[in-house]
Amino acid sequence: MVHLSRVQTGLTDPKGAAASDLHHKAAQLHLAEYNDEFTTSVYGSRFAREDLPKNCMPEGEMPKEVAYQMIKDQLSLDGNPKLNLASFVSTYMEEEAIKLMTDAFPTNFIDYEEYPYTADIQNRCVNMIANLFNAPAEDAIGTSTVGSSEAIMLAVLAMKRRWKQARQAAGKSTEHPNIIMSSAVQVCWEKAARYFEIDEKYVDCTRERFVIDPETAVSLVDENTIGIVSILGTTYTGHYEDTKAINDLLVAKNIDCPIHVDAASGGFVAPFVVPDLEWDFRLPKVVSINVSGHKYGLVHPGVGWAVWRSCEYLPKDLIFNINYLGAEQSSFTLNFSKGASQVIGQYYQLIRLGKHGYRAIMSNLVRTADHLSDRLQELGFIIMSEKSGDGLPLVAFRFPAGKEKGAVEDRVYDEFALAAHLRARGWIVPAYTMAPKTDGLKMLRVVCREDFSRSRADDLISDIGLCLGLLATSDKESLDRAKKYVQQHVSSHSKKNHKHTVHEYKNEEHSLQGKTGKTHAIC
């Protein structure tokens, strides 16, 4: 049995007002007039109805719970990192690794005296990575960096200084040093050359060749060349450049020119997937290698590593011995203080996974990339990347054009239009314009990272098929409107209008992008 009970509203009028009057009063708007700092909830506080500070530091404080939630809410408008298939940067680590890295947040890595075990952990990582790259046991040397960009800067400095010392010893001019590299290099190489006043000698890619040509590279060597760059995994198509061919030509022609291998992406892939590929210190002309720990080293950003064959290739006058907080330290960095978290994270991955674990992960990524490549080929795309572990686990692809099989005559959409449609579905699949001398070749690229499973690859394929169907039924005018709409309303980069105060830095003309239209790809 259910007993009914009369509801007591509490709306009693001492003057005996009519029920209709009570109803009228209850319907009036009553907004809280007090400034709730944080007694109800985050969204009941005054901060929820105020703009977050943007230009000036506020006079007063806010509760920690409010600050956390307000910032978290804004960051939720960013893209989903797991759907960002443009980036090589690791987006997954185990909780235990995250805990160790969080515990190390307060640790200033540069203070070796205060944190000797942290310093020793870096040394262990350097040893393991150098051994992975077949470095000579007796004299190899290395260091951690903020990422491959800093590692590359350090390697370029070392090559330039060694060249300069040799020129000075011979009584020759030290003006106009140059460096030889593929036009497919990542933008950090352009930065290094410009910042350190080194002339760039590019070996241009073509529509059929996306890597450096060894013969051409060696033919460009002159007395002012500080070194040749060989990329183990190009940013655009993931190809491994033929370091051995460059090495063998230099040896055969008795040319004294060092090779630096940019193994930012491939350094933690090739040793496990194609261990017999000769690209590292097994080649006598290779004097230095950089690798990104935060890419296929499986650590969150940012950590990189630089390794030299021996102290001979790292001039002593670049090293500073500093007495800091009671300890004598040798330092070769572009910065000084930095957190220890990423180095700790790298060590965790190296000992947690071991060679077997890395091999298992990289093998799965290769299989996923091959599966995605096959499915895209079935959809009619031209595959530009390698398969079966002969390159990075990524898929670079484009629409067929001209007389190529499957080319659509008068196609009104391009790779950038497909990228925009995929962005509307949540996927960040970048479209790029390739390196110069490729006739403006356009392409798309999907990077397969540790958390990119075959199931997720199938989801992507389904959405690509859907977007192709939409594109095929659209005219150019509607596509242009849709692209503009996506850029303004859907793309995470356009959800907020970022107003740069220094407009004169736009439209530069000194880089490959500024000169040729090549897209500076995300790494």
CSV table of N, CA and C in Angstrom, one decimal, residues 427-485:
chain,number,residue,atom,x,y,z
A,427,TRP,N,39.2,13.5,-37.3
A,427,TRP,CA,40.5,13.0,-37.6
A,427,TRP,C,41.4,14.2,-38.1
A,428,ILE,N,42.7,14.1,-37.6
A,428,ILE,CA,43.7,15.1,-38.1
A,428,ILE,C,44.6,14.3,-39.0
A,429,VAL,N,44.3,14.3,-40.3
A,429,VAL,CA,45.2,13.7,-41.3
A,429,VAL,C,45.7,14.8,-42.2
A,430,PRO,N,47.0,15.1,-42.0
A,430,PRO,CA,47.5,16.3,-42.7
A,430,PRO,C,47.7,16.1,-44.2
A,431,ALA,N,47.5,17.2,-44.9
A,431,ALA,CA,47.8,17.3,-46.4
A,431,ALA,C,49.1,18.2,-46.5
A,432,TYR,N,50.0,17.8,-47.4
A,432,TYR,CA,51.2,18.5,-47.5
A,432,TYR,C,51.5,18.8,-49.0
A,433,THR,N,52.2,19.9,-49.3
A,433,THR,CA,52.8,20.0,-50.6
A,433,THR,C,54.3,19.6,-50.4
A,434,MET,N,54.7,18.7,-51.3
A,434,MET,CA,56.0,18.0,-51.2
A,434,MET,C,57.1,19.0,-51.4
A,435,ALA,N,58.4,18.5,-51.3
A,435,ALA,CA,59.6,19.3,-51.4
A,435,ALA,C,59.7,19.9,-52.8
A,436,PRO,N,60.5,20.9,-53.0
A,436,PRO,CA,60.6,21.6,-54.3
A,436,PRO,C,61.1,20.6,-55.4
A,437,LYS,N,60.8,20.9,-56.6
A,437,LYS,CA,61.2,20.1,-57.8
A,437,LYS,C,60.3,18.9,-57.9
A,438,THR,N,59.2,18.9,-57.2
A,438,THR,CA,58.2,17.7,-57.4
A,438,THR,C,57.0,18.2,-58.1
A,439,ASP,N,57.0,19.4,-58.7
A,439,ASP,CA,55.9,19.9,-59.5
A,439,ASP,C,54.6,20.1,-58.6
A,440,GLY,N,54.9,20.6,-57.4
A,440,GLY,CA,53.7,20.8,-56.5
A,440,GLY,C,53.0,19.6,-56.1
A,441,LEU,N,53.7,18.5,-56.0
A,441,LEU,CA,53.0,17.2,-55.6
A,441,LEU,C,52.4,17.3,-54.3
A,442,LYS,N,51.1,16.9,-54.2
A,442,LYS,CA,50.4,17.0,-52.9
A,442,LYS,C,50.2,15.6,-52.3
A,443,MET,N,50.1,15.4,-51.1
A,443,MET,CA,50.0,14.1,-50.4
A,443,MET,C,49.3,14.2,-49.1
A,444,LEU,N,48.9,13.1,-48.6
A,444,LEU,CA,48.4,13.0,-47.2
A,444,LEU,C,49.2,12.0,-46.5
A,445,ARG,N,49.3,12.1,-45.1
A,445,ARG,CA,50.1,11.1,-44.4
A,445,ARG,C,49.4,10.7,-43.1
A,446,VAL,N,49.5,9.4,-42.8
A,446,VAL,CA,49.0,8.9,-41.6
A,446,VAL,C,50.1,8.2,-40.8
A,447,VAL,N,50.4,8.7,-39.6
A,447,VAL,CA,51.5,8.2,-38.8
A,447,VAL,C,50.9,7.1,-37.9
A,448,CYS,N,51.4,5.9,-37.9
A,448,CYS,CA,51.0,4.8,-37.0
A,448,CYS,C,51.8,4.9,-35.8
A,449,ARG,N,51.2,5.2,-34.7
A,449,ARG,CA,51.9,5.3,-33.4
A,449,ARG,C,51.4,4.1,-32.5
A,450,GLU,N,52.0,4.0,-31.3
A,450,GLU,CA,51.8,2.8,-30.5
A,450,GLU,C,50.3,2.5,-30.2
A,451,ASP,N,49.5,3.6,-30.0
A,451,ASP,CA,48.1,3.4,-29.7
A,451,ASP,C,47.2,3.5,-30.9
A,452,PHE,N,47.8,3.4,-32.1
A,452,PHE,CA,47.0,3.3,-33.4
A,452,PHE,C,46.8,1.9,-33.8
A,453,SER,N,45.7,1.3,-33.3
A,453,SER,CA,45.5,-0.2,-33.5
A,453,SER,C,44.9,-0.4,-34.9
A,454,ARG,N,44.8,-1.7,-35.3
A,454,ARG,CA,44.2,-2.1,-36.6
A,454,ARG,C,42.7,-1.7,-36.6
A,455,SER,N,42.0,-1.8,-35.4
A,455,SER,CA,40.6,-1.4,-35.3
A,455,SER,C,40.4,0.0,-35.6
A,456,ARG,N,41.3,0.9,-35.0
A,456,ARG,CA,41.2,2.3,-35.3
A,456,ARG,C,41.5,2.6,-36.8
A,457,ALA,N,42.4,1.9,-37.3
A,457,ALA,CA,42.8,2.1,-38.8
A,457,ALA,C,41.5,1.8,-39.6
A,458,ASP,N,40.8,0.7,-39.2
A,458,ASP,CA,39.5,0.4,-40.0
A,458,ASP,C,38.5,1.5,-39.8
A,459,ASP,N,38.4,2.1,-38.6
A,459,ASP,CA,37.5,3.3,-38.4
A,459,ASP,C,37.9,4.4,-39.4
A,460,LEU,N,39.2,4.7,-39.5
A,460,LEU,CA,39.7,5.7,-40.3
A,460,LEU,C,39.3,5.4,-41.8
A,461,ILE,N,39.5,4.2,-42.2
A,461,ILE,CA,39.2,3.8,-43.6
A,461,ILE,C,37.7,4.1,-43.9
A,462,SER,N,36.9,3.7,-43.0
A,462,SER,CA,35.4,3.9,-43.1
A,462,SER,C,35.1,5.4,-43.3
A,463,ASP,N,35.7,6.3,-42.5
A,463,ASP,CA,35.5,7.7,-42.7
A,463,ASP,C,36.1,8.3,-43.9
A,464,ILE,N,37.2,7.7,-44.4
A,464,ILE,CA,37.8,8.2,-45.6
A,464,ILE,C,36.9,7.8,-46.8
A,465,GLY,N,36.3,6.6,-46.8
A,465,GLY,CA,35.3,6.2,-47.8
A,465,GLY,C,34.1,7.1,-47.8
A,466,LEU,N,33.6,7.5,-46.6
A,466,LEU,CA,32.5,8.4,-46.5
A,466,LEU,C,32.8,9.7,-47.1
A,467,CYS,N,34.0,10.3,-46.7
A,467,CYS,CA,34.4,11.6,-47.2
A,467,CYS,C,34.6,11.6,-48.7
A,468,LEU,N,35.1,10.5,-49.2
A,468,LEU,CA,35.3,10.4,-50.7
A,468,LEU,C,33.9,10.5,-51.4
A,469,GLY,N,32.9,9.8,-50.8
A,469,GLY,CA,31.6,9.9,-51.4
A,469,GLY,C,31.0,11.3,-51.4
A,470,LEU,N,31.2,12.0,-50.3
A,470,LEU,CA,30.7,13.4,-50.2
A,470,LEU,C,31.5,14.3,-51.2
A,471,LEU,N,32.8,14.1,-51.3
A,471,LEU,CA,33.6,14.9,-52.3
A,471,LEU,C,33.1,14.6,-53.7
A,472,ALA,N,32.9,13.4,-54.0
A,472,ALA,CA,32.5,13.0,-55.4
A,472,ALA,C,31.2,13.7,-55.9
A,473,THR,N,30.3,14.0,-54.9
A,473,THR,CA,29.0,14.6,-55.3
A,473,THR,C,29.0,16.1,-55.1
A,474,SER,N,30.2,16.7,-54.9
A,474,SER,CA,30.2,18.1,-54.6
A,474,SER,C,30.9,18.9,-55.8
A,475,ASP,N,30.4,20.1,-56.0
A,475,ASP,CA,31.1,20.9,-57.0
A,475,ASP,C,32.1,21.8,-56.3
A,476,LYS,N,32.9,22.5,-57.1
A,476,LYS,CA,34.1,23.2,-56.6
A,476,LYS,C,33.6,24.4,-55.6
A,477,GLU,N,32.6,25.0,-56.0
A,477,GLU,CA,32.1,26.1,-55.2
A,477,GLU,C,31.7,25.7,-53.8
A,478,SER,N,30.9,24.6,-53.7
A,478,SER,CA,30.5,24.1,-52.4
A,478,SER,C,31.7,23.5,-51.6
A,479,LEU,N,32.7,23.0,-52.3
A,479,LEU,CA,33.8,22.5,-51.6
A,479,LEU,C,34.6,23.6,-51.0
A,480,ASP,N,34.7,24.7,-51.7
A,480,ASP,CA,35.5,25.9,-51.2
A,480,ASP,C,34.7,26.4,-50.0
A,481,ARG,N,33.4,26.4,-50.0
A,481,ARG,CA,32.6,26.9,-48.9
A,481,ARG,C,32.8,26.0,-47.7
A,482,ALA,N,32.8,24.7,-48.0
A,482,ALA,CA,32.9,23.7,-46.9
A,482,ALA,C,34.3,23.8,-46.2
A,483,LYS,N,35.3,24.0,-47.1
A,483,LYS,CA,36.7,24.1,-46.6
A,483,LYS,C,36.9,25.3,-45.7
A,484,LYS,N,36.3,26.4,-46.1
A,484,LYS,CA,36.4,27.7,-45.4
A,484,LYS,C,35.6,27.5,-44.0
A,485,TYR,N,34.5,26.8,-44.1
A,485,TYR,CA,33.7,26.6,-42.9
A,485,TYR,C,34.5,25.8,-41.9
